[in-house]
Amino acid sequence: MSVLIAGAGIGGLTTALSLHAEGVDDVRVLEAVAEIRPLGVGLNILPNAVRELAGLDLLDDLLEVALPTGSLGYYNRHGQLIWREPRGLAAGYHWPQLSVHRGRLQAVLAEAVRRRLGPDALVTDARVEGFTPREDGGADVRVHHPSTGRRSVTAADALIGADGIHSKVRAALYPQEGPPPWNGLVVWRGTTLAPPFLDGRSMIIAGDDRRRAVVYPMSVPDGPGGAVLMNWAVARAADPEAVFEDADWNRAVAPETFLHHFADLAFDWLDVPALIRTAREAYVYPMVDRDPLPRWTHGPVTLLGDAAHAMYPMGSNGATQSIVDARVLARELASRDTPAAALAAYEAERLPALTRLQAGARRRGPEVVIDLAHERAPDGFEDVTEVFPGDELRDISAEFARLGGFDPETVNAPRPKAVPTGTGGPR
């Protein structure tokens, strides 16, 4: 079976490694850029995805470039704690939650692909532009090579569109869809070398119903009293005149152009404006997602990760769910009679759950507690239990975890043994 994967992001690379682990060896990943460089900022990988990466024997490599997250705390705009919960191993999972620079994670995955599948398995300067179904059930995939302008066609038994929110494969399947919808919020993201805060392994989300800041460390100190690599993201409603013609994660911006919007988010335990002011890099991005699709799979072609279900960055589910997608897809391709049957089974398992999760992210996911705290106590509180009675906070957090399939009971449960329905086709 020959498989082409469009996109060498987190989902595409994990798909290649997962297929190799399942015995599918004829796999190539096509990436549009000429050179894969460590771009981007931070990601949080939840334990359900870390479990899958551990199953690929990557956990030791990841722990060299990532930091296990110990807790997540939500705070109001005055810096008062609304809710804190343990994360990863501290929450009873069998696997950690990892905070990691996207570029470092991508580098680990890319190196593993080249080492395990061979240097020719990862092809750069090759953008998938579209495809034509073949009579034998596969697809002829059209490829553009940007550096030379050359175009080529290559045959595959299956084509996986893991090429992000601006997916060319998705556009070929849904040519009338148009650009991703924008909710009117703008996100500025960056990294800073700064002293640790709280216990050095805390992720925090702070703000009110108009502004939000997310901050977490991605490394241990570089020595006694040393700095850590800190990820930060701040968001607010866009100015009325703001225009974003293209949602590009790598649009650089000067910190002084937006710092004033968040100047008062300075607490005695964390100075958010100082992180922004001293950033090593900063990027601006409109908060966009994709509307849920009725289908991801069309014969030998399917979508994965952001190409299938791009969602707002609420609850650390972007990269996490693309990793889970990859593992499910690989298991199905290895056990079904035909690629079309495998891709249909993958969709049947993943699409309903991700459609629900996309809707949950549009409702701000667990971050809704910050909105509720501002609505109920805009000037702060003496006792948070007077603002959130009973188990309301716990229930909000637990419901989103169940929605995404990353509650401890689900993640720690033994995986049901697959029952192959066929030979999986030629390898």
Short mmCIF file of C-alpha atoms in Angstrom, two decimals:
data_model
loop_
_atom_site.label_atom_id
_atom_site.label_comp_id
_atom_site.label_asym_id
_atom_site.label_seq_id
_atom_site.Cartn_x
_atom_site.Cartn_y
_atom_site.Cartn_z
CA MET A 1 0.00 0.00 0.00
CA SER A 2 1.37 3.42 -0.95
CA VAL A 3 0.40 6.41 1.18
CA LEU A 4 1.08 10.09 0.46
CA ILE A 5 0.76 12.58 3.31
CA ALA A 6 0.36 16.26 2.50
CA GLY A 7 2.07 18.35 5.18
CA ALA A 8 5.01 17.72 7.52
CA GLY A 9 3.44 19.28 10.60
CA ILE A 10 2.81 17.46 13.85
CA GLY A 11 -0.10 15.43 12.45
CA GLY A 12 1.54 14.50 9.15
CA LEU A 13 4.81 13.36 10.70
CA THR A 14 3.04 11.38 13.42
CA THR A 15 0.95 9.69 10.72
CA ALA A 16 4.08 8.59 8.88
CA LEU A 17 5.64 7.19 12.06
CA SER A 18 2.39 5.47 13.02
CA LEU A 19 2.04 3.83 9.61
CA HIS A 20 5.63 2.59 9.79
CA ALA A 21 4.95 1.15 13.25
CA GLU A 22 1.96 -0.72 11.81
CA GLY A 23 4.06 -2.22 9.01
CA VAL A 24 3.06 0.13 6.19
CA ASP A 25 6.40 1.07 4.66
CA ASP A 26 5.57 2.81 1.37
CA VAL A 27 4.94 6.22 2.92
CA ARG A 28 6.03 9.69 1.82
CA VAL A 29 5.41 13.03 3.47
CA LEU A 30 5.27 16.00 1.09
CA GLU A 31 6.04 19.41 2.62
CA ALA A 32 5.67 22.71 0.77
CA VAL A 33 8.60 24.55 2.37
CA ALA A 34 12.10 23.96 1.05
CA GLU A 35 13.58 23.59 4.54
CA ILE A 36 11.87 22.60 7.79
CA ARG A 37 12.96 25.17 10.37
CA PRO A 38 12.01 25.41 14.06
CA LEU A 39 9.21 27.95 13.61
CA GLY A 40 6.30 28.69 15.89
CA VAL A 41 5.87 29.02 19.60
CA GLY A 42 4.56 26.76 22.35
CA LEU A 43 2.26 23.77 22.37
CA ASN A 44 0.73 21.74 25.17
CA ILE A 45 0.43 18.05 24.40
CA LEU A 46 -2.18 16.36 26.59
CA PRO A 47 -1.65 12.89 28.10
CA ASN A 48 -3.91 11.14 25.57
CA ALA A 49 -1.53 12.25 22.81
CA VAL A 50 1.62 11.67 24.88
CA ARG A 51 0.39 8.11 25.35
CA GLU A 52 0.37 7.72 21.56
CA LEU A 53 3.84 9.23 21.17
CA ALA A 54 5.13 6.97 23.93
CA GLY A 55 3.70 4.05 21.96
CA LEU A 56 5.94 5.17 19.11
CA ASP A 57 8.96 5.03 21.45
CA LEU A 58 9.43 8.81 21.34
CA LEU A 59 8.86 9.78 24.97
CA ASP A 60 12.52 9.83 26.00
CA ASP A 61 13.39 12.05 23.03
CA LEU A 62 10.51 14.39 23.84
CA LEU A 63 11.45 14.71 27.49
CA GLU A 64 14.81 16.11 26.36
CA VAL A 65 13.09 19.08 24.65
CA ALA A 66 9.85 19.47 26.63
CA LEU A 67 8.76 20.19 30.20
CA PRO A 68 6.15 18.07 31.99
CA THR A 69 3.33 20.39 33.05
CA GLY A 70 2.36 20.07 36.72
CA SER A 71 -0.76 22.24 37.05
CA LEU A 72 -3.16 24.56 35.27
CA GLY A 73 -4.57 27.62 37.01
CA TYR A 74 -7.29 30.08 35.96
CA TYR A 75 -7.09 33.63 37.36
CA ASN A 76 -9.21 36.75 37.09
CA ARG A 77 -7.82 40.08 35.87
CA HIS A 78 -6.79 40.95 39.44
CA GLY A 79 -4.56 37.87 39.64
CA GLN A 80 -6.89 36.03 42.03
CA LEU A 81 -7.05 32.26 41.66
CA ILE A 82 -10.36 30.96 40.34
CA TRP A 83 -9.46 27.30 39.87
CA ARG A 84 -6.33 25.19 39.84
CA GLU A 85 -6.04 21.55 38.90
CA PRO A 86 -3.13 19.12 38.64
CA ARG A 87 -2.12 18.02 35.16
CA GLY A 88 -0.39 15.01 33.70
CA LEU A 89 1.19 12.58 36.15
CA ALA A 90 0.07 14.74 39.10
CA ALA A 91 -3.54 14.30 37.98
CA GLY A 92 -3.30 10.51 37.96
CA TYR A 93 -2.55 9.96 34.28
CA HIS A 94 -0.05 7.28 33.36
CA TRP A 95 1.63 9.75 30.98
CA PRO A 96 2.69 13.37 31.45
CA GLN A 97 1.34 16.50 29.83
CA LEU A 98 4.13 18.20 27.89
CA SER A 99 4.80 21.88 27.25
CA VAL A 100 7.09 22.17 24.24
CA HIS A 101 8.19 24.58 21.52
CA ARG A 102 6.46 23.56 18.31
CA GLY A 103 9.72 23.67 16.37
CA ARG A 104 11.44 21.33 18.82
CA LEU A 105 8.58 18.83 18.69
CA GLN A 106 8.52 18.95 14.89
CA ALA A 107 12.29 18.40 14.78
CA VAL A 108 12.04 15.28 16.96
CA LEU A 109 9.31 13.86 14.73
CA ALA A 110 11.08 14.75 11.47
CA GLU A 111 14.33 13.16 12.61
CA ALA A 112 12.46 10.00 13.61
CA VAL A 113 10.77 9.84 10.19
CA ARG A 114 14.09 10.14 8.36
CA ARG A 115 15.77 7.61 10.65
CA ARG A 116 13.00 4.99 10.58
CA LEU A 117 11.49 5.39 7.11
CA GLY A 118 14.60 6.55 5.28
CA PRO A 119 15.80 9.97 4.07
CA ASP A 120 13.51 9.90 1.02
CA ALA A 121 10.35 9.56 3.10
CA LEU A 122 10.24 13.30 3.87
CA VAL A 123 10.15 15.39 0.69
CA THR A 124 10.42 19.17 0.98
CA ASP A 125 9.65 21.79 -1.68
CA ALA A 126 6.59 19.72 -2.66
CA ARG A 127 3.13 21.21 -2.19
CA VAL A 128 0.12 18.99 -2.88
CA GLU A 129 -2.24 21.00 -5.09
CA GLY A 130 -5.01 18.47 -5.78
CA PHE A 131 -5.79 14.98 -6.97
CA THR A 132 -7.74 12.92 -9.48
CA PRO A 133 -9.35 9.59 -8.45
CA ARG A 134 -8.10 6.55 -10.32
CA GLU A 135 -10.19 3.66 -11.58
CA ASP A 136 -8.21 1.22 -9.43
CA GLY A 137 -9.34 3.04 -6.26
CA GLY A 138 -6.27 5.19 -5.68
CA ALA A 139 -5.49 8.78 -6.65
CA ASP A 140 -3.15 10.67 -8.94
CA VAL A 141 -1.79 13.47 -6.76
CA ARG A 142 -0.77 16.77 -8.34
CA VAL A 143 2.33 18.32 -6.78
CA HIS A 144 3.89 21.77 -7.21
CA HIS A 145 7.57 22.32 -6.46
CA PRO A 146 7.72 26.05 -5.49
CA SER A 147 11.47 26.64 -5.81
CA THR A 148 11.57 25.58 -9.47
CA GLY A 149 7.96 25.99 -10.54
CA ARG A 150 7.96 22.38 -11.72
CA ARG A 151 4.79 20.33 -11.47
CA SER A 152 4.51 16.57 -11.19
CA VAL A 153 1.94 13.83 -10.69
CA THR A 154 2.43 10.85 -8.40
CA ALA A 155 0.15 7.89 -7.78
CA ALA A 156 -0.90 6.69 -4.34
CA ASP A 157 -3.31 4.20 -2.87
CA ALA A 158 -4.25 6.75 -0.20
CA LEU A 159 -3.81 10.51 0.19
CA ILE A 160 -3.89 12.06 3.67
CA GLY A 161 -4.48 15.81 3.84
CA ALA A 162 -2.56 16.93 6.92
CA ASP A 163 -1.72 20.30 5.41
CA GLY A 164 -3.21 22.61 8.01
CA ILE A 165 -5.98 25.16 8.23
CA HIS A 166 -5.31 26.33 4.64
CA SER A 167 -5.32 22.75 3.36
CA LYS A 168 -5.11 22.32 -0.40
CA VAL A 169 -6.56 18.82 -0.06
CA ARG A 170 -9.58 20.18 1.83
CA ALA A 171 -9.99 22.90 -0.80
CA ALA A 172 -10.03 20.24 -3.52
CA LEU A 173 -12.76 18.36 -1.65
CA TYR A 174 -14.73 21.52 -0.78
CA PRO A 175 -13.83 24.14 -3.41
CA GLN A 176 -16.65 26.52 -2.41
CA GLU A 177 -15.73 26.71 1.29
CA GLY A 178 -13.65 29.87 1.29
CA PRO A 179 -11.32 31.21 4.00
CA PRO A 180 -11.53 30.14 7.67
CA PRO A 181 -14.10 32.16 9.65
CA TRP A 182 -12.81 34.72 12.14
CA ASN A 183 -14.46 35.31 15.53
CA GLY A 184 -13.18 38.89 15.84
CA LEU A 185 -10.45 38.13 18.38
CA VAL A 186 -6.75 38.65 17.79
CA VAL A 187 -4.01 36.52 19.35
CA TRP A 188 -0.43 37.68 19.86
CA ARG A 189 2.01 34.90 20.71
CA GLY A 190 5.67 34.75 21.54
CA THR A 191 8.50 33.29 23.59
CA THR A 192 10.67 34.91 26.24
CA LEU A 193 13.60 33.82 28.38
CA ALA A 194 12.46 34.70 31.89
CA PRO A 195 12.68 33.54 35.51
CA PRO A 196 10.30 30.72 36.47
CA PHE A 197 7.05 31.64 38.22
CA LEU A 198 5.05 29.78 40.88
CA ASP A 199 6.47 26.24 41.03
CA GLY A 200 8.18 26.37 37.62
CA ARG A 201 5.81 23.85 36.05
CA SER A 202 2.54 25.80 36.10
CA MET A 203 0.42 26.82 33.14
CA ILE A 204 -1.81 29.82 33.83
CA ILE A 205 -4.69 31.55 32.04
CA ALA A 206 -5.65 34.97 33.38
CA GLY A 207 -7.91 37.85 32.38
CA ASP A 208 -11.53 38.81 32.01
CA ASP A 209 -14.29 38.68 29.40
CA ARG A 210 -12.34 40.98 27.03
CA ARG A 211 -8.68 40.00 27.40
CA ARG A 212 -6.86 36.80 28.11
CA ALA A 213 -3.24 35.77 28.79
CA VAL A 214 -1.87 32.23 28.65
CA VAL A 215 1.63 31.60 29.99
CA TYR A 216 3.66 28.45 30.60
CA PRO A 217 7.33 27.40 30.78
CA MET A 218 8.75 24.97 28.24
CA SER A 219 12.11 24.21 29.85
CA VAL A 220 13.87 23.90 33.18
CA PRO A 221 16.19 26.72 34.34
CA ASP A 222 19.54 26.87 32.58
CA GLY A 223 21.28 26.83 35.97
CA PRO A 224 20.72 27.96 39.58
CA GLY A 225 18.57 31.09 39.42
CA GLY A 226 18.53 30.80 35.63
CA ALA A 227 15.87 31.57 33.07
CA VAL A 228 13.42 29.25 31.34
CA LEU A 229 11.94 29.39 27.87
CA MET A 230 8.47 30.83 28.42
CA ASN A 231 5.55 30.67 26.04
CA TRP A 232 2.94 33.41 26.22
CA ALA A 233 -0.20 34.24 24.27
CA VAL A 234 -2.51 37.21 24.79
CA ALA A 235 -5.87 37.82 23.11
CA ARG A 236 -8.49 40.54 22.84
CA ALA A 237 -11.16 41.78 20.47
CA ALA A 238 -9.74 43.38 17.33
CA ASP A 239 -9.91 47.09 16.68
CA PRO A 240 -12.76 47.94 14.27
CA GLU A 241 -10.36 48.83 11.46
CA ALA A 242 -8.32 45.61 11.76
CA VAL A 243 -8.11 43.54 8.58
CA PHE A 244 -6.60 40.07 8.23
CA GLU A 245 -6.51 38.84 4.67
CA ASP A 246 -4.67 35.67 5.57
CA ALA A 247 -4.37 33.69 8.79
CA ASP A 248 -0.59 33.20 8.96
CA TRP A 249 0.87 31.87 12.22
CA ASN A 250 4.27 33.34 11.36
CA ARG A 251 3.35 37.00 10.85
CA ALA A 252 5.91 38.81 13.00
CA VAL A 253 4.91 41.88 14.99
CA ALA A 254 6.66 44.37 17.28
CA PRO A 255 5.63 43.95 20.96
CA GLU A 256 5.17 47.69 21.47
CA THR A 257 2.29 47.68 18.96
CA PHE A 258 0.03 45.70 21.29
CA LEU A 259 1.64 45.79 24.74
CA HIS A 260 -0.61 48.63 25.95
CA HIS A 261 -3.69 46.42 25.70
CA PHE A 262 -2.33 44.16 28.45
CA ALA A 263 -0.31 46.62 30.54
CA ASP A 264 -2.34 46.02 33.73
CA LEU A 265 -1.99 42.21 33.69
CA ALA A 266 0.95 42.42 36.07
CA PHE A 267 0.64 40.38 39.25
CA ASP A 268 2.98 39.94 42.18
CA TRP A 269 3.60 36.35 41.03
CA LEU A 270 3.86 36.99 37.26
CA ASP A 271 4.45 40.13 35.17
CA VAL A 272 2.78 39.47 31.80
CA PRO A 273 3.69 42.86 30.27
CA ALA A 274 7.36 42.24 31.10
CA LEU A 275 7.24 38.93 29.21
CA ILE A 276 5.85 40.69 26.16
CA ARG A 277 8.30 43.59 26.39
CA THR A 278 11.35 41.30 26.46
CA ALA A 279 10.14 38.75 23.89
CA ARG A 280 12.59 36.95 21.65
CA GLU A 281 9.87 36.75 18.98
CA ALA A 282 6.24 37.80 18.66
CA TYR A 283 3.55 36.94 16.13
CA VAL A 284 -0.01 38.12 15.48
CA TYR A 285 -2.85 35.86 14.35
CA PRO A 286 -6.62 36.26 13.96
CA MET A 287 -8.48 33.64 16.01
CA VAL A 288 -9.96 31.50 13.28
CA ASP A 289 -11.16 27.93 12.99
CA ARG A 290 -12.99 25.82 10.43
CA ASP A 291 -16.67 24.94 10.33
CA PRO A 292 -17.29 21.22 10.91
CA LEU A 293 -17.54 19.13 7.75
CA PRO A 294 -20.13 16.45 7.02
CA ARG A 295 -17.35 14.21 5.66
CA TRP A 296 -13.57 14.07 5.78
CA THR A 297 -13.19 10.98 3.62
CA HIS A 298 -13.86 10.69 -0.11
CA GLY A 299 -12.73 7.30 -1.36
CA PRO A 300 -8.93 7.10 -1.06
CA VAL A 301 -8.59 10.64 0.31
CA THR A 302 -9.13 11.94 3.85
CA LEU A 303 -8.26 14.87 6.10
CA LEU A 304 -6.41 14.93 9.41
CA GLY A 305 -5.56 17.47 12.11
CA ASP A 306 -6.25 21.14 11.39
CA ALA A 307 -7.15 20.30 7.79
CA ALA A 308 -10.07 18.31 9.17
CA HIS A 309 -11.04 20.12 12.36
CA ALA A 310 -9.13 23.34 13.04
CA MET A 311 -10.45 24.83 16.28
CA TYR A 312 -9.89 27.78 18.58
CA PRO A 313 -6.90 27.34 20.93
CA MET A 314 -9.02 26.49 23.95
CA GLY A 315 -7.98 23.51 26.03
CA SER A 316 -4.70 22.53 24.30
CA ASN A 317 -6.36 20.34 21.68
CA GLY A 318 -4.90 21.35 18.31
CA ALA A 319 -1.72 19.29 18.14
CA THR A 320 -3.08 16.80 20.66
CA GLN A 321 -6.00 15.72 18.51
CA SER A 322 -3.91 15.56 15.33
CA ILE A 323 -1.63 13.05 17.06
CA VAL A 324 -4.60 10.93 18.10
CA ASP A 325 -6.00 11.19 14.55
CA ALA A 326 -2.72 9.86 13.19
CA ARG A 327 -2.66 6.80 15.40
CA VAL A 328 -6.28 5.87 14.71
CA LEU A 329 -5.81 6.31 10.97
CA ALA A 330 -2.68 4.16 10.90
CA ARG A 331 -4.35 1.33 12.82
CA GLU A 332 -7.27 1.33 10.40
CA LEU A 333 -5.05 1.36 7.31
CA ALA A 334 -3.12 -1.60 8.65
CA SER A 335 -6.19 -3.71 9.39
CA ARG A 336 -8.82 -3.04 6.70
CA ASP A 337 -9.23 -4.67 3.30
CA THR A 338 -8.91 -1.46 1.30
CA PRO A 339 -7.67 2.07 1.93
CA ALA A 340 -11.18 3.43 1.29
CA ALA A 341 -12.63 1.16 3.97
CA ALA A 342 -9.88 2.15 6.39
CA LEU A 343 -10.35 5.88 5.83
CA ALA A 344 -14.11 5.53 6.26
CA ALA A 345 -13.61 3.69 9.56
CA TYR A 346 -11.18 6.36 10.76
CA GLU A 347 -13.72 9.05 9.96
CA ALA A 348 -16.52 7.16 11.70
CA GLU A 349 -14.49 7.07 14.92
CA ARG A 350 -13.01 10.55 14.89
CA LEU A 351 -15.37 12.95 13.10
CA PRO A 352 -18.30 12.90 15.59
CA ALA A 353 -16.02 13.40 18.59
CA LEU A 354 -14.06 16.22 16.96
CA THR A 355 -17.23 17.97 15.81
CA ARG A 356 -18.38 18.08 19.43
CA LEU A 357 -14.96 19.28 20.56
CA GLN A 358 -14.91 22.07 17.95
CA ALA A 359 -18.26 23.27 19.28
CA GLY A 360 -16.89 23.17 22.83
CA ALA A 361 -13.88 25.27 21.82
CA ARG A 362 -16.20 27.87 20.28
CA ARG A 363 -17.86 28.13 23.69
CA ARG A 364 -14.35 28.88 25.12
CA GLY A 365 -14.00 25.39 26.57
CA PRO A 366 -12.87 25.35 30.21
CA GLU A 367 -11.74 29.00 29.91
CA VAL A 368 -15.39 29.96 30.30
CA VAL A 369 -14.71 30.08 34.07
CA ILE A 370 -12.82 33.35 33.52
CA ASP A 371 -15.83 34.86 31.74
CA LEU A 372 -18.14 33.68 34.51
CA ALA A 373 -15.84 35.06 37.22
CA HIS A 374 -15.86 38.49 35.57
CA GLU A 375 -19.61 38.40 35.05
CA ARG A 376 -20.33 37.45 38.65
CA ALA A 377 -17.53 39.33 40.44
CA PRO A 378 -15.96 41.99 38.17
CA ASP A 379 -14.18 43.67 41.09
CA GLY A 380 -12.75 40.42 42.45
CA PHE A 381 -13.75 38.27 45.39
CA GLU A 382 -12.78 37.34 48.92
CA ASP A 383 -13.81 33.69 48.58
CA VAL A 384 -14.14 32.00 45.19
CA THR A 385 -16.71 29.56 46.58
CA GLU A 386 -19.11 32.46 46.90
CA VAL A 387 -18.78 33.00 43.15
CA PHE A 388 -18.80 29.34 42.09
CA PRO A 389 -20.87 27.27 44.51
CA GLY A 390 -20.50 23.53 44.98
CA ASP A 391 -18.62 21.58 42.34
CA GLU A 392 -19.33 23.93 39.44
CA LEU A 393 -15.66 24.57 38.63
CA ARG A 394 -14.74 20.91 38.86
CA ASP A 395 -17.69 19.95 36.67
CA ILE A 396 -16.79 22.46 33.94
CA SER A 397 -13.24 21.11 33.74
CA ALA A 398 -14.31 17.47 33.84
CA GLU A 399 -16.94 17.92 31.14
CA PHE A 400 -14.46 19.37 28.65
CA ALA A 401 -12.01 16.55 29.39
CA ARG A 402 -14.72 13.99 28.72
CA LEU A 403 -15.71 15.81 25.54
CA GLY A 404 -12.17 15.56 24.21
CA GLY A 405 -11.57 12.01 25.40
CA PHE A 406 -8.71 13.03 27.68
CA ASP A 407 -10.15 12.39 31.13
CA PRO A 408 -7.89 10.11 33.21
CA GLU A 409 -10.27 7.14 33.13
CA THR A 410 -10.42 7.12 29.33
CA VAL A 411 -6.71 7.76 28.77
CA ASN A 412 -5.53 5.19 31.31
CA ALA A 413 -7.93 2.45 30.20
CA PRO A 414 -6.41 -0.44 28.22
CA ARG A 415 -6.95 0.02 24.51
CA PRO A 416 -9.46 -2.49 23.09
CA LYS A 417 -7.77 -5.10 20.95
CA ALA A 418 -8.32 -4.41 17.26
CA VAL A 419 -10.12 -7.07 15.27
CA PRO A 420 -8.67 -7.03 11.74
CA THR A 421 -11.27 -7.16 8.97
CA GLY A 422 -8.78 -7.98 6.24
CA THR A 423 -5.16 -8.19 5.36
CA GLY A 424 -4.60 -4.47 5.12
CA GLY A 425 -3.54 -4.82 1.49
CA PRO A 426 0.00 -5.03 0.14
CA ARG A 427 2.76 -3.52 2.26
#
